[in-house]
Amino acid sequence: MSLDLGRNHPLAQNGSSACAVPGSARARLARSIRGRSNHFSGIAAEDSVARAYTGKGATVLGRRVRTPAGEIDLVLKHNDILVFVEVKRRRTAHHFDSPITTFQWSRLENAALHYMVPYVEDTGIQPVCRFDAALVAPDGQVEIIENARSFDEQ
C-alpha cells in the first residue's frame, strides 16, 4: 500500500509520489501497530480465560476493571469466592516461568482492595477472595494457577 502525497509534499522522495516515512515516524508507527496488536491479543487471551472459568461454573463480574490503583484483568465469582485474575499471554510456550513481577502483584492487590471497598461498605462483610494467574500459550491453551498469590505475601 502506498500513499500518494504528490510531488511537492515534503515526505515525497526525490520529487516522486512514493511515500518515504522518516525513521522516527516509522518507529512510532511500528510501536503503534505492535501496541494495537498486543491490545487485541490481550483481549483474546482474557476471553479464553473467561470461557475457561465460566466452563467451571464461575460468573464474570468484570473485565479490565479500572481502579485508582490499577487495572484488574478479570474479576469472577466462583463458589462464593471473589477471584481476581491476572492474565498473561505468552509468545512462546517456554516463557511460563515467573510471568508476574512483584510490582504487578502489588498493583493487583491494591486494585483488588479498591474493588472490594464498596462491597464491604454496603454489606459489612469482607468477601473471601483469591488471586489467580492465568497463562495463555500461543496455541490458545489456558493454564490457570489458583491461589497464585495471597495478600500477605511479600
Tab-separated table of N, CA and C in Angstrom:
chain	number	residue	atom	x	y	z
A	1	MET	N	0.849	-1.165	0.000
A	1	MET	CA	0.000	0.000	0.000
A	1	MET	C	0.899	1.234	0.000
A	2	SER	N	0.650	2.141	-0.904
A	2	SER	CA	1.425	3.381	-0.908
A	2	SER	C	0.471	4.549	-0.784
A	3	LEU	N	0.976	5.590	-0.242
A	3	LEU	CA	0.202	6.800	-0.025
A	3	LEU	C	0.726	7.845	-0.983
A	4	ASP	N	-0.125	8.387	-1.851
A	4	ASP	CA	0.294	9.383	-2.827
A	4	ASP	C	0.186	10.762	-2.189
A	5	LEU	N	1.346	11.336	-1.878
A	5	LEU	CA	1.381	12.650	-1.243
A	5	LEU	C	1.559	13.770	-2.264
A	6	GLY	N	1.811	13.419	-3.489
A	6	GLY	CA	2.060	14.442	-4.513
A	6	GLY	C	3.528	14.778	-4.567
A	7	ARG	N	3.942	15.287	-5.714
A	7	ARG	CA	5.358	15.561	-5.958
A	7	ARG	C	5.946	16.628	-5.045
A	8	ASN	N	5.150	17.579	-4.614
A	8	ASN	CA	5.690	18.704	-3.849
A	8	ASN	C	5.608	18.521	-2.338
A	9	HIS	N	5.078	17.392	-1.885
A	9	HIS	CA	4.966	17.166	-0.445
A	9	HIS	C	6.358	16.884	0.128
A	10	PRO	N	6.652	17.418	1.321
A	10	PRO	CA	7.990	17.242	1.909
A	10	PRO	C	8.388	15.785	2.138
A	11	LEU	N	7.430	14.884	2.284
A	11	LEU	CA	7.773	13.487	2.515
A	11	LEU	C	7.988	12.720	1.216
A	12	ALA	N	7.673	13.323	0.075
A	12	ALA	CA	7.869	12.636	-1.199
A	12	ALA	C	9.366	12.569	-1.493
A	13	GLN	N	9.828	11.407	-1.943
A	13	GLN	CA	11.254	11.220	-2.209
A	13	GLN	C	11.600	11.717	-3.601
A	14	ASN	N	12.622	12.517	-3.691
A	14	ASN	CA	13.171	12.945	-4.977
A	14	ASN	C	12.101	13.412	-5.951
A	15	GLY	N	11.084	14.066	-5.448
A	15	GLY	CA	10.055	14.587	-6.325
A	15	GLY	C	9.098	13.538	-6.840
A	16	SER	N	9.256	12.282	-6.456
A	16	SER	CA	8.326	11.250	-6.907
A	16	SER	C	7.140	11.202	-5.972
A	17	SER	N	6.166	10.416	-6.316
A	17	SER	CA	4.980	10.338	-5.473
A	17	SER	C	5.068	9.195	-4.462
A	18	ALA	N	6.183	8.456	-4.434
A	18	ALA	CA	6.343	7.387	-3.450
A	18	ALA	C	6.553	7.999	-2.071
A	19	CYS	N	5.926	7.427	-1.068
A	19	CYS	CA	5.986	7.976	0.285
A	19	CYS	C	7.159	7.381	1.055
A	20	ALA	N	7.984	8.251	1.597
A	20	ALA	CA	9.066	7.809	2.466
A	20	ALA	C	8.717	8.234	3.876
A	21	VAL	N	8.728	7.306	4.792
A	21	VAL	CA	8.425	7.628	6.176
A	21	VAL	C	9.748	7.800	6.904
A	22	PRO	N	9.977	8.979	7.493
A	22	PRO	CA	11.227	9.199	8.226
A	22	PRO	C	11.398	8.152	9.333
A	23	GLY	N	12.660	7.892	9.716
A	23	GLY	CA	12.975	6.856	10.698
A	23	GLY	C	12.187	6.957	11.977
A	24	SER	N	12.107	8.154	12.591
A	24	SER	CA	11.403	8.279	13.869
A	24	SER	C	9.909	8.047	13.692
A	25	ALA	N	9.347	8.511	12.588
A	25	ALA	CA	7.926	8.293	12.325
A	25	ALA	C	7.667	6.809	12.075
A	26	ARG	N	8.591	6.159	11.385
A	26	ARG	CA	8.453	4.730	11.117
A	26	ARG	C	8.460	3.947	12.430
A	27	ALA	N	9.341	4.330	13.342
A	27	ALA	CA	9.425	3.654	14.646
A	27	ALA	C	8.138	3.863	15.439
A	28	ARG	N	7.597	5.095	15.411
A	28	ARG	CA	6.335	5.368	16.118
A	28	ARG	C	5.197	4.553	15.523
A	29	LEU	N	5.163	4.467	14.212
A	29	LEU	CA	4.123	3.693	13.539
A	29	LEU	C	4.238	2.217	13.908
A	30	ALA	N	5.450	1.687	13.904
A	30	ALA	CA	5.659	0.282	14.256
A	30	ALA	C	5.214	0.017	15.692
A	31	ARG	N	5.557	0.921	16.630
A	31	ARG	CA	5.128	0.773	18.031
A	31	ARG	C	3.608	0.817	18.134
A	32	SER	N	2.999	1.710	17.384
A	32	SER	CA	1.545	1.835	17.411
A	32	SER	C	0.883	0.559	16.912
A	33	ILE	N	1.400	-0.001	15.841
A	33	ILE	CA	0.841	-1.244	15.291
A	33	ILE	C	1.044	-2.388	16.269
A	34	ARG	N	2.265	-2.486	16.858
A	34	ARG	CA	2.534	-3.524	17.858
A	34	ARG	C	1.608	-3.372	19.053
A	35	GLY	N	1.428	-2.138	19.506
A	35	GLY	CA	0.563	-1.869	20.658
A	35	GLY	C	-0.870	-2.283	20.393
A	36	ARG	N	-1.356	-1.955	19.208
A	36	ARG	CA	-2.717	-2.331	18.840
A	36	ARG	C	-2.850	-3.855	18.771
A	37	SER	N	-1.851	-4.495	18.175
A	37	SER	CA	-1.851	-5.953	18.070
A	37	SER	C	-1.826	-6.586	19.455
A	38	ASN	N	-0.973	-6.084	20.340
A	38	ASN	CA	-0.891	-6.602	21.712
A	38	ASN	C	-2.210	-6.412	22.451
A	39	HIS	N	-2.851	-5.256	22.230
A	39	HIS	CA	-4.131	-4.965	22.881
A	39	HIS	C	-5.170	-6.018	22.492
A	40	PHE	N	-5.292	-6.266	21.191
A	40	PHE	CA	-6.303	-7.216	20.723
A	40	PHE	C	-5.960	-8.656	21.097
A	41	SER	N	-4.686	-9.016	21.092
A	41	SER	CA	-4.330	-10.383	21.500
A	41	SER	C	-4.525	-10.538	23.005
A	42	GLY	N	-4.340	-9.458	23.762
A	42	GLY	CA	-4.626	-9.497	25.202
A	42	GLY	C	-6.102	-9.699	25.478
A	43	ILE	N	-6.948	-9.029	24.711
A	43	ILE	CA	-8.393	-9.208	24.861
A	43	ILE	C	-8.779	-10.645	24.514
A	44	ALA	N	-8.193	-11.176	23.444
A	44	ALA	CA	-8.484	-12.560	23.056
A	44	ALA	C	-8.048	-13.531	24.156
A	45	ALA	N	-6.890	-13.283	24.771
A	45	ALA	CA	-6.418	-14.135	25.866
A	45	ALA	C	-7.381	-14.058	27.049
A	46	GLU	N	-7.826	-12.853	27.400
A	46	GLU	CA	-8.772	-12.682	28.504
A	46	GLU	C	-10.085	-13.387	28.207
A	47	ASP	N	-10.538	-13.332	26.944
A	47	ASP	CA	-11.762	-14.042	26.559
A	47	ASP	C	-11.594	-15.549	26.743
A	48	SER	N	-10.435	-16.084	26.350
A	48	SER	CA	-10.176	-17.522	26.511
A	48	SER	C	-10.207	-17.916	27.979
A	49	VAL	N	-9.603	-17.087	28.815
A	49	VAL	CA	-9.570	-17.375	30.251
A	49	VAL	C	-10.973	-17.280	30.842
A	50	ALA	N	-11.732	-16.266	30.442
A	50	ALA	CA	-13.105	-16.115	30.937
A	50	ALA	C	-13.944	-17.340	30.562
A	51	ARG	N	-13.782	-17.834	29.329
A	51	ARG	CA	-14.507	-19.039	28.910
A	51	ARG	C	-14.103	-20.253	29.754
A	52	ALA	N	-12.820	-20.359	30.070
A	52	ALA	CA	-12.353	-21.476	30.897
A	52	ALA	C	-13.000	-21.429	32.277
A	53	TYR	N	-13.075	-20.239	32.868
A	53	TYR	CA	-13.692	-20.111	34.187
A	53	TYR	C	-15.200	-20.350	34.136
A	54	THR	N	-15.884	-19.788	33.150
A	54	THR	CA	-17.332	-19.990	33.071
A	54	THR	C	-17.648	-21.454	32.810
A	55	GLY	N	-16.755	-22.150	32.118
A	55	GLY	CA	-16.923	-23.583	31.916
A	55	GLY	C	-16.850	-24.358	33.217
A	56	LYS	N	-16.201	-23.772	34.224
A	56	LYS	CA	-16.105	-24.394	35.549
A	56	LYS	C	-17.206	-23.901	36.485
A	57	GLY	N	-18.101	-23.049	35.970
A	57	GLY	CA	-19.213	-22.568	36.781
A	57	GLY	C	-19.043	-21.180	37.368
A	58	ALA	N	-17.984	-20.472	37.027
A	58	ALA	CA	-17.767	-19.126	37.560
A	58	ALA	C	-18.621	-18.104	36.800
A	59	THR	N	-18.849	-16.967	37.446
A	59	THR	CA	-19.558	-15.852	36.829
A	59	THR	C	-18.586	-14.693	36.681
A	60	VAL	N	-18.516	-14.127	35.489
A	60	VAL	CA	-17.637	-12.982	35.254
A	60	VAL	C	-18.333	-11.732	35.787
A	61	LEU	N	-17.686	-11.047	36.733
A	61	LEU	CA	-18.217	-9.808	37.300
A	61	LEU	C	-17.649	-8.580	36.603
A	62	GLY	N	-16.458	-8.718	36.038
A	62	GLY	CA	-15.852	-7.580	35.361
A	62	GLY	C	-14.643	-7.978	34.545
A	63	ARG	N	-14.424	-7.219	33.484
A	63	ARG	CA	-13.241	-7.399	32.632
A	63	ARG	C	-12.525	-6.064	32.542
A	64	ARG	N	-11.218	-6.113	32.643
A	64	ARG	CA	-10.409	-4.896	32.601
A	64	ARG	C	-10.988	-3.813	33.513
A	65	VAL	N	-11.176	-4.197	34.746
A	65	VAL	CA	-11.757	-3.316	35.756
A	65	VAL	C	-10.707	-2.294	36.176
A	66	ARG	N	-11.028	-1.040	35.991
A	66	ARG	CA	-10.104	0.036	36.349
A	66	ARG	C	-10.417	0.551	37.749
A	67	THR	N	-9.363	0.691	38.540
A	67	THR	CA	-9.476	1.271	39.873
A	67	THR	C	-8.390	2.339	39.989
A	68	PRO	N	-8.436	3.168	41.016
A	68	PRO	CA	-7.362	4.158	41.192
A	68	PRO	C	-5.975	3.514	41.331
A	69	ALA	N	-5.925	2.262	41.748
A	69	ALA	CA	-4.636	1.590	41.956
A	69	ALA	C	-4.161	0.805	40.737
A	70	GLY	N	-5.003	0.670	39.732
A	70	GLY	CA	-4.608	-0.083	38.546
A	70	GLY	C	-5.764	-0.876	37.977
A	71	GLU	N	-5.453	-1.677	36.998
A	71	GLU	CA	-6.474	-2.449	36.288
A	71	GLU	C	-6.412	-3.921	36.689
A	72	ILE	N	-7.592	-4.529	36.818
A	72	ILE	CA	-7.707	-5.956	37.087
A	72	ILE	C	-8.219	-6.597	35.809
A	73	ASP	N	-7.501	-7.597	35.305
A	73	ASP	CA	-7.891	-8.210	34.036
A	73	ASP	C	-9.274	-8.844	34.111
A	74	LEU	N	-9.502	-9.691	35.105
A	74	LEU	CA	-10.800	-10.356	35.269
A	74	LEU	C	-11.165	-10.411	36.743
A	75	VAL	N	-12.444	-10.165	37.025
A	75	VAL	CA	-12.989	-10.358	38.373
A	75	VAL	C	-14.128	-11.356	38.210
A	76	LEU	N	-14.076	-12.429	39.005
A	76	LEU	CA	-15.062	-13.501	38.893
A	76	LEU	C	-15.622	-13.868	40.253
A	77	LYS	N	-16.753	-14.499	40.238
A	77	LYS	CA	-17.322	-15.103	41.447
A	77	LYS	C	-17.382	-16.595	41.162
A	78	HIS	N	-16.697	-17.381	42.002
A	78	HIS	CA	-16.656	-18.824	41.805
A	78	HIS	C	-16.808	-19.508	43.157
A	79	ASN	N	-17.871	-20.276	43.314
A	79	ASN	CA	-18.136	-20.965	44.580
A	79	ASN	C	-18.091	-20.000	45.767
A	80	ASP	N	-18.767	-18.869	45.641
A	80	ASP	CA	-18.839	-17.832	46.682
A	80	ASP	C	-17.483	-17.219	47.026
A	81	ILE	N	-16.525	-17.339	46.130
A	81	ILE	CA	-15.207	-16.720	46.316
A	81	ILE	C	-15.035	-15.661	45.237
A	82	LEU	N	-14.568	-14.498	45.634
A	82	LEU	CA	-14.251	-13.432	44.706
A	82	LEU	C	-12.846	-13.711	44.162
A	83	VAL	N	-12.729	-13.862	42.848
A	83	VAL	CA	-11.464	-14.249	42.230
A	83	VAL	C	-10.948	-13.105	41.363
A	84	PHE	N	-9.741	-12.662	41.657
A	84	PHE	CA	-9.069	-11.643	40.855
A	84	PHE	C	-8.027	-12.362	40.003
A	85	VAL	N	-8.090	-12.151	38.699
A	85	VAL	CA	-7.235	-12.907	37.788
A	85	VAL	C	-6.325	-11.974	36.997
A	86	GLU	N	-5.054	-12.297	37.014
A	86	GLU	CA	-4.061	-11.624	36.168
A	86	GLU	C	-3.815	-12.560	34.989
A	87	VAL	N	-4.104	-12.075	33.789
A	87	VAL	CA	-3.962	-12.879	32.580
A	87	VAL	C	-2.645	-12.514	31.902
A	88	LYS	N	-1.886	-13.528	31.536
A	88	LYS	CA	-0.626	-13.318	30.828
A	88	LYS	C	-0.622	-14.152	29.562
A	89	ARG	N	-0.474	-13.465	28.446
A	89	ARG	CA	-0.351	-14.126	27.153
A	89	ARG	C	1.127	-14.263	26.863
A	90	ARG	N	1.520	-15.412	26.400
A	90	ARG	CA	2.924	-15.662	26.113
A	90	ARG	C	3.124	-15.887	24.632
A	91	ARG	N	4.206	-15.339	24.101
A	91	ARG	CA	4.519	-15.513	22.676
A	91	ARG	C	5.066	-16.892	22.380
A	92	THR	N	5.733	-17.495	23.372
A	92	THR	CA	6.235	-18.855	23.208
A	92	THR	C	5.853	-19.655	24.443
A	93	ALA	N	5.788	-20.933	24.277
A	93	ALA	CA	5.399	-21.805	25.395
A	93	ALA	C	6.472	-21.875	26.471
A	94	HIS	N	7.662	-21.386	26.191
A	94	HIS	CA	8.776	-21.500	27.142
A	94	HIS	C	8.867	-20.332	28.116
A	95	HIS	N	7.975	-19.379	28.051
A	95	HIS	CA	8.054	-18.204	28.916
A	95	HIS	C	7.050	-18.236	30.054
A	96	PHE	N	6.735	-19.408	30.570
A	96	PHE	CA	5.756	-19.500	31.640
A	96	PHE	C	6.361	-19.362	33.022
A	97	ASP	N	7.667	-19.259	33.135
A	97	ASP	CA	8.269	-19.123	34.450
A	97	ASP	C	8.238	-17.653	34.885
A	98	SER	N	7.809	-17.415	36.122
A	98	SER	CA	7.749	-16.079	36.729
A	98	SER	C	7.159	-15.022	35.804
A	99	PRO	N	5.943	-15.207	35.339
A	99	PRO	CA	5.383	-14.251	34.401
A	99	PRO	C	4.871	-12.962	35.029
A	100	ILE	N	4.728	-12.941	36.366
A	100	ILE	CA	4.160	-11.772	37.033
A	100	ILE	C	5.157	-11.262	38.066
A	101	THR	N	5.538	-10.015	37.932
A	101	THR	CA	6.545	-9.433	38.814
A	101	THR	C	5.945	-9.081	40.177
A	102	THR	N	6.795	-8.846	41.139
A	102	THR	CA	6.361	-8.424	42.467
A	102	THR	C	5.585	-7.118	42.388
A	103	PHE	N	6.046	-6.200	41.549
A	103	PHE	CA	5.341	-4.928	41.373
A	103	PHE	C	3.932	-5.161	40.821
A	104	GLN	N	3.797	-6.060	39.852
A	104	GLN	CA	2.478	-6.338	39.276
A	104	GLN	C	1.543	-6.956	40.314
A	105	TRP	N	2.071	-7.854	41.159
A	105	TRP	CA	1.244	-8.427	42.218
A	105	TRP	C	0.789	-7.336	43.182
A	106	SER	N	1.686	-6.444	43.527
A	106	SER	CA	1.351	-5.354	44.438
A	106	SER	C	0.243	-4.476	43.849
A	107	ARG	N	0.370	-4.167	42.572
A	107	ARG	CA	-0.650	-3.362	41.887
A	107	ARG	C	-1.993	-4.091	41.907
A	108	LEU	N	-1.971	-5.400	41.635
A	108	LEU	CA	-3.207	-6.178	41.623
A	108	LEU	C	-3.837	-6.219	43.020
A	109	GLU	N	-3.022	-6.394	44.046
A	109	GLU	CA	-3.535	-6.416	45.420
A	109	GLU	C	-4.209	-5.088	45.772
A	110	ASN	N	-3.556	-3.976	45.434
A	110	ASN	CA	-4.127	-2.663	45.728
A	110	ASN	C	-5.402	-2.415	44.925
A	111	ALA	N	-5.410	-2.833	43.669
A	111	ALA	CA	-6.607	-2.682	42.845
A	111	ALA	C	-7.754	-3.519	43.418
A	112	ALA	N	-7.432	-4.726	43.900
A	112	ALA	CA	-8.454	-5.588	44.499
A	112	ALA	C	-9.047	-4.945	45.753
A	113	LEU	N	-8.190	-4.333	46.568
A	113	LEU	CA	-8.692	-3.638	47.766
A	113	LEU	C	-9.646	-2.519	47.373
A	114	HIS	N	-9.291	-1.747	46.363
A	114	HIS	CA	-10.179	-0.681	45.873
A	114	HIS	C	-11.496	-1.260	45.362
A	115	TYR	N	-11.427	-2.386	44.698
A	115	TYR	CA	-12.622	-3.027	44.159
A	115	TYR	C	-13.551	-3.479	45.287
A	116	MET	N	-12.972	-3.988	46.382
A	116	MET	CA	-13.773	-4.563	47.462
A	116	MET	C	-14.372	-3.516	48.399
A	117	VAL	N	-13.851	-2.299	48.426
A	117	VAL	CA	-14.320	-1.287	49.383
A	117	VAL	C	-15.830	-1.079	49.315
A	118	PRO	N	-16.427	-0.846	48.136
A	118	PRO	CA	-17.890	-0.644	48.105
A	118	PRO	C	-18.673	-1.860	48.617
A	119	TYR	N	-18.187	-3.056	48.330
A	119	TYR	CA	-18.864	-4.273	48.798
A	119	TYR	C	-18.844	-4.331	50.320
A	120	VAL	N	-17.697	-4.076	50.908
A	120	VAL	CA	-17.570	-4.121	52.369
A	120	VAL	C	-18.412	-3.013	52.999
A	121	GLU	N	-18.419	-1.820	52.399
A	121	GLU	CA	-19.214	-0.715	52.939
A	121	GLU	C	-20.708	-1.034	52.883
A	122	ASP	N	-21.158	-1.677	51.801
A	122	ASP	CA	-22.576	-1.996	51.640
A	122	ASP	C	-23.026	-3.151	52.529
A	123	THR	N	-22.183	-4.170	52.681
A	123	THR	CA	-22.606	-5.380	53.384
A	123	THR	C	-22.007	-5.523	54.767
A	124	GLY	N	-20.893	-4.856	55.006
A	124	GLY	CA	-20.199	-5.029	56.274
A	124	GLY	C	-19.436	-6.341	56.353
A	125	ILE	N	-19.355	-7.031	55.234
A	125	ILE	CA	-18.701	-8.337	55.193
A	125	ILE	C	-17.485	-8.266	54.279
A	126	GLN	N	-16.369	-8.770	54.776
A	126	GLN	CA	-15.161	-8.891	53.943
A	126	GLN	C	-15.306	-10.162	53.112
A	127	PRO	N	-15.345	-10.061	51.782
A	127	PRO	CA	-15.525	-11.276	50.986
A	127	PRO	C	-14.280	-12.163	51.005
A	128	VAL	N	-14.512	-13.453	50.871
A	128	VAL	CA	-13.407	-14.392	50.710
A	128	VAL	C	-12.911	-14.192	49.281
A	129	CYS	N	-11.605	-14.036	49.139
A	129	CYS	CA	-11.087	-13.800	47.796
A	129	CYS	C	-9.779	-14.550	47.592
A	130	ARG	N	-9.407	-14.629	46.314
A	130	ARG	CA	-8.121	-15.240	45.981
A	130	ARG	C	-7.601	-14.576	44.714
A	131	PHE	N	-6.296	-14.762	44.504
A	131	PHE	CA	-5.644	-14.246	43.304
A	131	PHE	C	-5.194	-15.429	42.462
A	132	ASP	N	-5.637	-15.437	41.230
A	132	ASP	CA	-5.222	-16.474	40.295
A	132	ASP	C	-4.372	-15.850	39.202
A	133	ALA	N	-3.514	-16.657	38.633
A	133	ALA	CA	-2.773	-16.268	37.432
A	133	ALA	C	-3.258	-17.187	36.322
A	134	ALA	N	-3.513	-16.616	35.167
A	134	ALA	CA	-3.931	-17.419	34.023
A	134	ALA	C	-2.939	-17.171	32.898
A	135	LEU	N	-2.326	-18.236	32.440
A	135	LEU	CA	-1.315	-18.152	31.396
A	135	LEU	C	-1.896	-18.712	30.112
A	136	VAL	N	-1.751	-17.955	29.025
A	136	VAL	CA	-2.302	-18.378	27.743
A	136	VAL	C	-1.142	-18.595	26.778
A	137	ALA	N	-1.020	-19.824	26.295
A	137	ALA	CA	0.050	-20.197	25.368
A	137	ALA	C	-0.289	-19.712	23.960
A	138	PRO	N	0.697	-19.681	23.081
A	138	PRO	CA	0.456	-19.229	21.703
A	138	PRO	C	-0.623	-20.035	20.981
A	139	ASP	N	-0.781	-21.300	21.353
A	139	ASP	CA	-1.797	-22.131	20.702
A	139	ASP	C	-3.177	-21.956	21.342
A	140	GLY	N	-3.291	-21.046	22.314
A	140	GLY	CA	-4.566	-20.764	22.958
A	140	GLY	C	-4.846	-21.596	24.192
A	141	GLN	N	-3.949	-22.520	24.518
A	141	GLN	CA	-4.132	-23.349	25.706
A	141	GLN	C	-4.034	-22.473	26.951
A	142	VAL	N	-4.974	-22.665	27.877
A	142	VAL	CA	-5.045	-21.860	29.092
A	142	VAL	C	-4.602	-22.700	30.279
A	143	GLU	N	-3.688	-22.147	31.063
A	143	GLU	CA	-3.279	-22.771	32.320
A	143	GLU	C	-3.668	-21.825	33.446
A	144	ILE	N	-4.529	-22.291	34.341
A	144	ILE	CA	-4.985	-21.472	35.460
A	144	ILE	C	-4.262	-21.937	36.718
A	145	ILE	N	-3.638	-20.975	37.395
A	145	ILE	CA	-2.954	-21.260	38.651
A	145	ILE	C	-3.781	-20.614	39.757
A	146	GLU	N	-4.587	-21.432	40.439
A	146	GLU	CA	-5.434	-20.925	41.509
A	146	GLU	C	-4.578	-20.601	42.734
A	147	ASN	N	-4.999	-19.562	43.449
A	147	ASN	CA	-4.266	-19.121	44.646
A	147	ASN	C	-2.800	-18.884	44.337
A	148	ALA	N	-2.544	-18.245	43.228
A	148	ALA	CA	-1.166	-17.996	42.817
A	148	ALA	C	-0.442	-17.071	43.794
A	149	ARG	N	-1.194	-16.276	44.517
A	149	ARG	CA	-0.593	-15.347	45.473
A	149	ARG	C	-1.636	-15.001	46.528
A	150	SER	N	-1.185	-14.731	47.730
A	150	SER	CA	-2.104	-14.276	48.776
A	150	SER	C	-1.776	-12.826	49.122
A	151	PHE	N	-2.693	-12.165	49.829
A	151	PHE	CA	-2.490	-10.763	50.188
A	151	PHE	C	-1.228	-10.535	51.001
A	152	ASP	N	-0.895	-11.479	51.849
A	152	ASP	CA	0.200	-11.244	52.788
A	152	ASP	C	1.572	-11.667	52.285
A	153	GLU	N	1.691	-12.117	51.032
A	153	GLU	CA	3.000	-12.482	50.510
A	153	GLU	C	3.825	-11.227	50.229
A	154	GLN	N	5.117	-11.356	50.352
A	154	GLN	CA	5.991	-10.220	50.038
A	154	GLN	C	6.809	-10.532	48.847
